[in-house]
CSV table of C-alpha atoms in Angstrom, one decimal:
chain,number,residue,atom,x,y,z
A,1,UNK,CA,10.8,4.5,8.3
A,2,UNK,CA,7.0,4.9,8.9
A,3,UNK,CA,5.4,2.6,11.5
A,4,UNK,CA,3.3,-0.2,10.1
A,5,UNK,CA,-0.2,-0.2,11.6
A,6,UNK,CA,-0.7,-3.9,11.7
A,7,UNK,CA,1.3,-6.9,12.9
A,8,UNK,CA,1.7,-9.7,10.4
A,9,UNK,CA,3.8,-12.9,10.5
A,10,UNK,CA,5.4,-12.0,7.2
A,11,UNK,CA,6.9,-8.8,8.5
A,12,UNK,CA,9.7,-9.4,11.1
A,13,UNK,CA,11.8,-6.6,12.4
A,14,UNK,CA,14.6,-7.7,10.2
A,15,UNK,CA,12.4,-7.7,7.2
A,16,UNK,CA,11.1,-4.2,8.0
A,17,UNK,CA,14.6,-2.8,8.3
A,18,UNK,CA,15.5,-4.4,5.0
A,19,UNK,CA,12.6,-2.8,3.1
A,20,UNK,CA,14.0,0.7,2.4
A,21,UNK,CA,17.2,-0.4,0.6
A,22,UNK,CA,15.2,-2.7,-1.7
A,23,UNK,CA,12.6,-0.1,-2.5
A,24,UNK,CA,15.1,2.5,-3.4
A,25,UNK,CA,16.0,0.6,-6.5
A,26,UNK,CA,12.4,0.6,-7.8
A,27,UNK,CA,11.5,2.7,-10.9
A,28,UNK,CA,9.2,5.7,-11.0
A,29,UNK,CA,6.4,5.6,-13.5
A,30,UNK,CA,4.1,8.4,-14.7
A,31,UNK,CA,0.3,8.2,-15.0
A,32,UNK,CA,-1.3,11.1,-16.8
A,33,UNK,CA,-4.9,12.1,-16.6
A,34,UNK,CA,-6.7,11.2,-19.8
A,35,UNK,CA,-10.2,10.0,-20.7
A,36,UNK,CA,-9.0,6.4,-20.5
A,37,UNK,CA,-7.1,6.7,-17.2
A,38,UNK,CA,-9.7,8.2,-14.9
A,39,UNK,CA,-12.6,6.9,-12.9
A,40,UNK,CA,-15.4,9.5,-12.7
A,41,UNK,CA,-17.2,9.4,-9.4
A,42,UNK,CA,-16.5,5.9,-8.1
A,43,UNK,CA,-14.1,3.3,-6.6
A,44,UNK,CA,-14.6,-0.2,-7.9
A,45,UNK,CA,-13.0,-3.7,-7.5
A,46,UNK,CA,-14.4,-4.5,-11.0
A,47,UNK,CA,-12.8,-1.6,-12.8
A,48,UNK,CA,-10.0,-2.5,-15.1
A,49,UNK,CA,-6.6,-1.1,-13.8
A,50,UNK,CA,-5.1,1.6,-16.0
A,51,UNK,CA,-1.7,0.7,-14.6
A,52,UNK,CA,-0.4,-2.4,-12.8
A,53,UNK,CA,2.7,-2.1,-10.6
A,54,UNK,CA,4.7,-4.1,-8.0
A,55,UNK,CA,5.0,-3.5,-4.3
A,56,UNK,CA,7.7,-0.9,-3.8
A,57,UNK,CA,7.1,0.9,-7.1
A,58,UNK,CA,6.7,4.7,-7.3
A,59,UNK,CA,4.1,6.4,-9.5
A,60,UNK,CA,3.7,10.1,-10.4
A,61,UNK,CA,0.0,10.7,-10.9
A,62,UNK,CA,-1.7,13.7,-12.5
A,63,UNK,CA,-5.2,14.7,-11.4
A,64,UNK,CA,-8.0,17.1,-12.1
A,65,UNK,CA,-9.8,19.5,-9.8
A,66,UNK,CA,-13.5,19.5,-9.0
A,67,UNK,CA,-13.9,23.1,-10.4
A,68,UNK,CA,-15.5,22.0,-13.6
A,69,UNK,CA,-15.1,22.1,-17.4
A,70,UNK,CA,-13.0,24.6,-19.3
A,71,UNK,CA,-16.1,26.7,-20.3
A,72,UNK,CA,-17.1,27.1,-16.7
A,73,UNK,CA,-13.5,28.0,-15.6
A,74,UNK,CA,-13.2,30.6,-18.3
A,75,UNK,CA,-16.6,32.1,-17.3
A,76,UNK,CA,-15.2,32.5,-13.8
A,77,UNK,CA,-12.3,34.5,-15.1
A,78,UNK,CA,-9.5,31.9,-15.5
A,79,UNK,CA,-7.4,32.5,-18.5
A,80,UNK,CA,-7.5,29.7,-21.1
A,81,UNK,CA,-3.7,29.5,-21.0
A,82,UNK,CA,-4.0,28.5,-17.3
A,83,UNK,CA,-6.3,25.6,-18.0
A,84,UNK,CA,-4.4,22.4,-18.9
A,85,UNK,CA,-5.5,20.9,-22.2
A,86,UNK,CA,-6.2,17.5,-20.7
A,87,UNK,CA,-9.1,19.0,-18.8
A,88,UNK,CA,-11.0,19.7,-22.0
A,89,UNK,CA,-10.1,16.3,-23.4
A,90,UNK,CA,-11.5,14.5,-20.4
A,91,UNK,CA,-14.8,16.5,-20.2
A,92,UNK,CA,-15.3,16.0,-23.9
A,93,UNK,CA,-14.4,12.4,-24.3
A,94,UNK,CA,-15.1,10.5,-21.1
A,95,UNK,CA,-18.1,8.3,-21.8
A,96,UNK,CA,-21.2,9.6,-19.8
A,97,UNK,CA,-22.3,6.0,-19.4
A,98,UNK,CA,-19.2,5.1,-17.5
A,99,UNK,CA,-19.7,7.8,-14.8
A,100,UNK,CA,-20.3,6.7,-11.2
A,101,UNK,CA,-22.6,8.2,-8.6
A,102,UNK,CA,-20.1,10.7,-7.3
A,103,UNK,CA,-18.6,13.9,-8.7
A,104,UNK,CA,-14.9,13.4,-8.2
A,105,UNK,CA,-12.6,12.8,-11.2
A,106,UNK,CA,-10.1,10.3,-9.9
A,107,UNK,CA,-7.0,9.1,-11.7
A,108,UNK,CA,-6.7,5.3,-11.7
A,109,UNK,CA,-7.2,2.6,-10.7
A,110,UNK,CA,-3.6,1.6,-10.1
A,111,UNK,CA,-3.3,-2.1,-9.2
A,112,UNK,CA,-0.5,-3.4,-7.0
A,113,UNK,CA,0.2,-7.0,-8.0
A,114,UNK,CA,0.8,-8.4,-4.6
A,115,UNK,CA,-2.2,-6.9,-2.9
A,116,UNK,CA,-4.9,-9.2,-1.6
A,117,UNK,CA,-7.8,-8.9,0.9
A,118,UNK,CA,-6.4,-8.8,4.4
A,119,UNK,CA,-3.2,-7.1,3.4
A,120,UNK,CA,-2.3,-3.4,4.2
A,121,UNK,CA,-1.4,-1.0,1.5
A,122,UNK,CA,1.1,1.6,2.6
A,123,UNK,CA,1.0,4.8,0.5
A,124,UNK,CA,4.0,7.0,1.0
A,125,UNK,CA,3.1,10.5,-0.3
A,126,UNK,CA,6.5,11.7,-1.4
A,127,UNK,CA,5.7,14.9,-3.3
A,128,UNK,CA,2.7,17.1,-4.3
A,129,UNK,CA,2.9,19.7,-7.0
A,130,UNK,CA,0.3,22.4,-7.7
A,131,UNK,CA,-0.2,22.4,-11.5
A,132,UNK,CA,-2.1,25.7,-12.0
A,133,UNK,CA,-2.1,29.2,-10.5
A,134,UNK,CA,-5.7,29.1,-9.3
A,135,UNK,CA,-8.1,27.4,-7.0
A,136,UNK,CA,-11.9,27.5,-6.7
A,137,UNK,CA,-14.2,27.4,-3.7
A,138,UNK,CA,-17.9,26.8,-4.2
A,139,UNK,CA,-21.0,26.1,-2.2
A,140,UNK,CA,-24.4,25.2,-3.6
A,141,UNK,CA,-28.0,25.6,-2.6
A,142,UNK,CA,-28.9,22.8,-0.2
A,143,UNK,CA,-25.3,21.8,0.4
A,144,UNK,CA,-22.6,22.5,2.9
A,145,UNK,CA,-23.0,22.5,6.7
A,146,UNK,CA,-25.3,25.6,6.9
A,147,UNK,CA,-27.6,25.1,3.9
A,148,UNK,CA,-30.4,27.1,5.4
A,149,UNK,CA,-28.1,30.1,6.0
A,150,UNK,CA,-26.9,30.1,2.4
A,151,UNK,CA,-29.8,28.9,0.2
A,152,UNK,CA,-28.0,29.8,-3.0
A,153,UNK,CA,-24.8,29.0,-5.0
A,154,UNK,CA,-21.5,30.9,-5.2
A,155,UNK,CA,-18.1,30.3,-6.5
A,156,UNK,CA,-14.9,32.2,-5.8
A,157,UNK,CA,-11.6,31.9,-7.7
A,158,UNK,CA,-8.5,32.3,-5.5
A,159,UNK,CA,-5.2,33.1,-7.3
A,160,UNK,CA,-2.3,31.0,-6.1
A,161,UNK,CA,1.3,32.2,-5.8
A,162,UNK,CA,3.1,29.0,-6.2
A,163,UNK,CA,6.5,30.6,-5.5
A,164,UNK,CA,5.5,32.1,-2.2
A,165,UNK,CA,2.9,29.2,-1.6
A,166,UNK,CA,0.2,31.7,-0.7
A,167,UNK,CA,-3.4,31.9,-1.9
A,168,UNK,CA,-4.8,35.5,-2.3
A,169,UNK,CA,-8.3,34.9,-0.9
A,170,UNK,CA,-9.3,38.6,-0.7
A,171,UNK,CA,-7.6,42.0,-0.3
A,172,UNK,CA,-5.6,41.7,2.9
A,173,UNK,CA,-6.4,38.0,3.3
A,174,UNK,CA,-3.7,35.5,2.3
A,175,UNK,CA,-3.8,31.8,3.0
A,176,UNK,CA,-0.7,29.6,3.3
A,177,UNK,CA,-0.8,26.7,1.0
A,178,UNK,CA,-0.5,23.1,2.2
A,179,UNK,CA,-1.5,21.0,-0.8
A,180,UNK,CA,-3.0,17.5,-0.3
A,181,UNK,CA,-5.4,15.1,-2.0
A,182,UNK,CA,-8.9,15.1,-0.6
A,183,UNK,CA,-9.5,11.7,-2.1
A,184,UNK,CA,-7.1,8.8,-1.8
A,185,UNK,CA,-8.6,5.3,-1.7
A,186,UNK,CA,-8.9,1.8,-3.0
A,187,UNK,CA,-11.8,-0.5,-4.0
A,188,UNK,CA,-14.3,-1.5,-1.5
A,189,UNK,CA,-15.2,-5.2,-0.9
A,190,UNK,CA,-18.6,-4.8,-2.5
A,191,UNK,CA,-19.1,-5.0,-6.2
A,192,UNK,CA,-20.2,-2.2,-8.5
A,193,UNK,CA,-19.3,1.5,-8.4
A,194,UNK,CA,-19.0,2.8,-4.9
A,195,UNK,CA,-19.8,6.5,-4.6
A,196,UNK,CA,-16.7,8.7,-4.5
A,197,UNK,CA,-18.3,11.2,-2.1
A,198,UNK,CA,-18.5,9.4,1.4
A,199,UNK,CA,-15.3,8.2,3.0
A,200,UNK,CA,-15.2,4.7,4.5
A,201,UNK,CA,-13.0,1.8,5.3
A,202,UNK,CA,-11.4,2.1,1.9
A,203,UNK,CA,-10.3,5.7,2.5
A,204,UNK,CA,-11.7,7.7,-0.4
A,205,UNK,CA,-12.9,11.2,0.1
A,206,UNK,CA,-11.4,11.6,3.6
A,207,UNK,CA,-10.5,15.3,3.1
A,208,UNK,CA,-7.8,15.1,5.8
A,209,UNK,CA,-5.6,18.2,5.6
A,210,UNK,CA,-2.8,16.4,7.5
A,211,UNK,CA,-2.0,14.1,4.5
A,212,UNK,CA,0.5,16.4,2.9
A,213,UNK,CA,3.8,15.4,1.2
A,214,UNK,CA,6.0,13.5,3.6
A,215,UNK,CA,3.1,11.6,5.3
A,216,UNK,CA,2.1,8.0,4.9
A,217,UNK,CA,-1.4,6.5,4.6
A,218,UNK,CA,-2.3,2.9,5.5
A,219,UNK,CA,-5.4,1.3,4.0
A,220,UNK,CA,-6.8,-2.2,4.6
A,221,UNK,CA,-7.0,-4.0,1.3
A,222,UNK,CA,-10.4,-5.3,0.3
A,223,UNK,CA,-9.9,-6.8,-3.2
A,224,UNK,CA,-7.2,-8.3,-5.4
A,225,UNK,CA,-4.8,-5.5,-6.6
A,226,UNK,CA,-6.4,-2.9,-4.2
A,227,UNK,CA,-7.2,-0.6,-7.2
A,228,UNK,CA,-5.9,2.7,-5.8
A,229,UNK,CA,-7.3,6.0,-7.1
A,230,UNK,CA,-6.5,9.6,-6.3
A,231,UNK,CA,-7.9,13.1,-7.0
A,232,UNK,CA,-9.8,16.0,-5.5
A,233,UNK,CA,-6.7,18.2,-5.1
A,234,UNK,CA,-6.7,20.8,-2.4
A,235,UNK,CA,-4.2,23.7,-2.1
A,236,UNK,CA,-5.4,24.2,1.5
A,237,UNK,CA,-8.4,23.4,3.7
A,238,UNK,CA,-9.7,24.2,7.2
A,239,UNK,CA,-10.8,21.4,9.4
A,240,UNK,CA,-14.5,20.9,8.9
A,241,UNK,CA,-14.6,22.0,5.2
A,242,UNK,CA,-17.9,23.6,6.2
A,243,UNK,CA,-19.1,25.1,2.9
A,244,UNK,CA,-18.4,21.7,1.2
A,245,UNK,CA,-15.2,22.6,-0.8
A,246,UNK,CA,-11.6,23.6,0.0
A,247,UNK,CA,-9.2,25.5,-2.2
A,248,UNK,CA,-9.9,23.1,-5.0
A,249,UNK,CA,-7.1,22.9,-7.6
A,250,UNK,CA,-5.1,20.6,-10.0
A,251,UNK,CA,-2.4,18.5,-8.3
A,252,UNK,CA,0.2,16.0,-9.4
A,253,UNK,CA,1.3,13.6,-6.7
A,254,UNK,CA,4.3,11.2,-6.4
A,255,UNK,CA,3.4,8.0,-4.4
A,256,UNK,CA,5.3,4.9,-3.4
A,257,UNK,CA,3.1,1.8,-2.8
A,258,UNK,CA,4.1,-1.0,-0.4
A,259,UNK,CA,2.1,-4.1,0.3
A,260,UNK,CA,2.3,-5.6,3.8
A,261,UNK,CA,1.0,-9.2,3.7
A,262,UNK,CA,-1.6,-10.1,6.2
A,263,UNK,CA,-4.7,-12.2,6.5
A,264,UNK,CA,-8.4,-11.7,7.0
A,265,UNK,CA,-8.1,-13.9,10.0
A,266,UNK,CA,-5.3,-11.9,11.7
A,267,UNK,CA,-6.5,-10.9,15.1
A,268,UNK,CA,-5.1,-7.3,15.0
A,269,UNK,CA,-5.5,-6.7,11.3
A,270,UNK,CA,-6.2,-3.1,10.1
A,271,UNK,CA,-9.9,-2.4,9.5
A,272,UNK,CA,-10.0,1.4,9.2
A,273,UNK,CA,-7.4,3.7,7.5
A,274,UNK,CA,-4.7,5.2,9.6
A,275,UNK,CA,-1.9,7.7,8.8
A,276,UNK,CA,1.4,8.9,10.1
A,277,UNK,CA,3.2,12.2,9.7
A,278,UNK,CA,6.8,12.8,10.8
A,279,UNK,CA,5.5,14.0,14.2
A,280,UNK,CA,2.0,12.4,14.6
A,281,UNK,CA,0.1,9.1,14.6
A,282,UNK,CA,-3.4,9.6,13.2
A,283,UNK,CA,-6.5,7.4,13.5
A,284,UNK,CA,-9.8,8.1,11.7
A,285,UNK,CA,-13.5,7.5,12.0
A,286,UNK,CA,-16.3,8.1,9.4
A,287,UNK,CA,-20.0,7.9,9.9
A,288,UNK,CA,-23.2,9.8,9.1
A,289,UNK,CA,-23.4,10.6,12.8
A,290,UNK,CA,-20.6,12.9,14.1
A,291,UNK,CA,-20.7,11.3,17.6
A,292,UNK,CA,-20.3,7.8,16.1
A,293,UNK,CA,-17.4,9.0,13.9
A,294,UNK,CA,-15.7,10.4,17.0
A,295,UNK,CA,-16.2,7.2,18.9
A,296,UNK,CA,-14.7,5.3,16.0
A,297,UNK,CA,-11.6,7.5,15.7
A,298,UNK,CA,-10.9,7.3,19.5
A,299,UNK,CA,-11.4,3.5,19.6
A,300,UNK,CA,-9.1,3.1,16.6
A,301,UNK,CA,-6.4,5.1,18.4
A,302,UNK,CA,-6.9,3.0,21.5
A,303,UNK,CA,-6.5,-0.2,19.5
A,304,UNK,CA,-3.3,1.2,17.8
A,305,UNK,CA,-1.7,2.3,21.1
A,306,UNK,CA,-2.6,-0.9,23.0
A,307,UNK,CA,-2.2,-3.6,20.3
A,308,UNK,CA,-0.5,-2.4,17.1
A,309,UNK,CA,2.2,0.3,17.7
A,310,UNK,CA,5.6,-1.0,16.8
A,311,UNK,CA,7.8,2.0,18.0
A,312,UNK,CA,6.9,1.6,21.6
A,313,UNK,CA,5.7,-1.0,24.1
A,314,UNK,CA,2.0,-1.5,24.0
A,315,UNK,CA,-0.1,0.5,26.5
A,316,UNK,CA,-3.0,-1.0,28.3
A,317,UNK,CA,-6.4,0.1,27.0
A,318,UNK,CA,-6.9,2.1,30.2
A,319,UNK,CA,-3.6,3.9,29.6
A,320,UNK,CA,-4.4,4.5,25.9
A,321,UNK,CA,-7.8,6.0,26.8
A,322,UNK,CA,-6.2,8.3,29.4
A,323,UNK,CA,-3.3,9.3,27.1
A,324,UNK,CA,-5.7,10.4,24.4
A,325,UNK,CA,-7.6,12.5,26.9
A,326,UNK,CA,-4.5,14.3,28.4
A,327,UNK,CA,-2.2,14.6,25.4
A,328,UNK,CA,-3.9,14.0,22.0
A,329,UNK,CA,-6.2,16.1,19.9
A,330,UNK,CA,-9.6,14.9,18.6
A,331,UNK,CA,-10.3,17.0,15.4
A,332,UNK,CA,-13.2,17.2,13.1
A,333,UNK,CA,-11.9,16.3,9.6
A,334,UNK,CA,-14.9,17.3,7.6
A,335,UNK,CA,-18.7,17.7,8.1
A,336,UNK,CA,-20.0,17.7,4.6
A,337,UNK,CA,-19.3,14.4,2.8
A,338,UNK,CA,-22.4,12.4,3.7
A,339,UNK,CA,-20.3,10.7,6.3
A,340,UNK,CA,-18.6,13.1,8.7
A,341,UNK,CA,-14.9,12.5,9.5
A,342,UNK,CA,-13.0,12.7,12.8
A,343,UNK,CA,-9.3,12.1,13.3
A,344,UNK,CA,-7.2,11.7,16.5
A,345,UNK,CA,-3.7,13.2,16.5
A,346,UNK,CA,-1.2,11.5,18.8
A,347,UNK,CA,2.2,13.2,19.0
A,348,UNK,CA,5.2,10.9,18.6
A,349,UNK,CA,7.2,13.1,21.0
A,350,UNK,CA,5.2,11.5,23.8
A,351,UNK,CA,7.1,8.3,23.4
A,352,UNK,CA,10.6,8.5,24.8
A,353,UNK,CA,11.7,4.9,24.6
């Protein structure tokens, strides 16, 4: 089972080993995207949950892309039959007064009954389905990493072959598809509507292309219920996401939510999101300054390797620092979401005991 990224008194080894059998009996629920089940442009502890579940439950969640309203999609050449009807419903009927400061249409929030500040929410990404045969990629004047080089706006539609899992970017240029959600997060500790654009301690718009089906995300809980939201579907993305968008598309994800009890006073409690793939441990850092984000991601991996890893004896901080230098990868996640993102990839194959 995935490694837990924090130590808590409530989770003994025996308890951890017992979790999978109990969770296998939990039901799967479905949350469709409608005008009443989305949060447009924000995460909030004050938002009323559209679904409340228990730890261990699995939810299939439908989401929208960031490509725009049906009229815009049709003007770009997308057939009306390839635009799900719930897109028009949401753009027509979601109250303008309810929108937050960001542009992402997120499905949720989903509250997990047991979640409280100081806990860790484990999100197992079980499955991701691409719902439409197209993706869009856009950049706008004054946006992206090279705004002075491209002082205008442009949108490209990329046909998706969902059988072969290839995007036809241009004649002779095909892109393998690895769908993931650019935005997965929970409420922040602050009140009000937190902008969906910048990633932070709550996760949010991380745009981490490693978080495909089969991976697990760990987020420190900031408020009662956690209030998980998801959206910003990507069929693929390059590290950096330099023009400000990926292969934006409509996705449906199946997630299992598990709460690990902790305390705000726990010495080694999780502060920043971490993730785990079948082959890698991942730490993250987010900041307006790329150097600071890099320092954060490296320090978070040092903390994990020296204090929090459960699969292997803890390294010293010196050993962890050296191991990152000689055997791990420090990657730029994205450069365009107000706060830049950096993640450290540490191969599990390094640990032989």
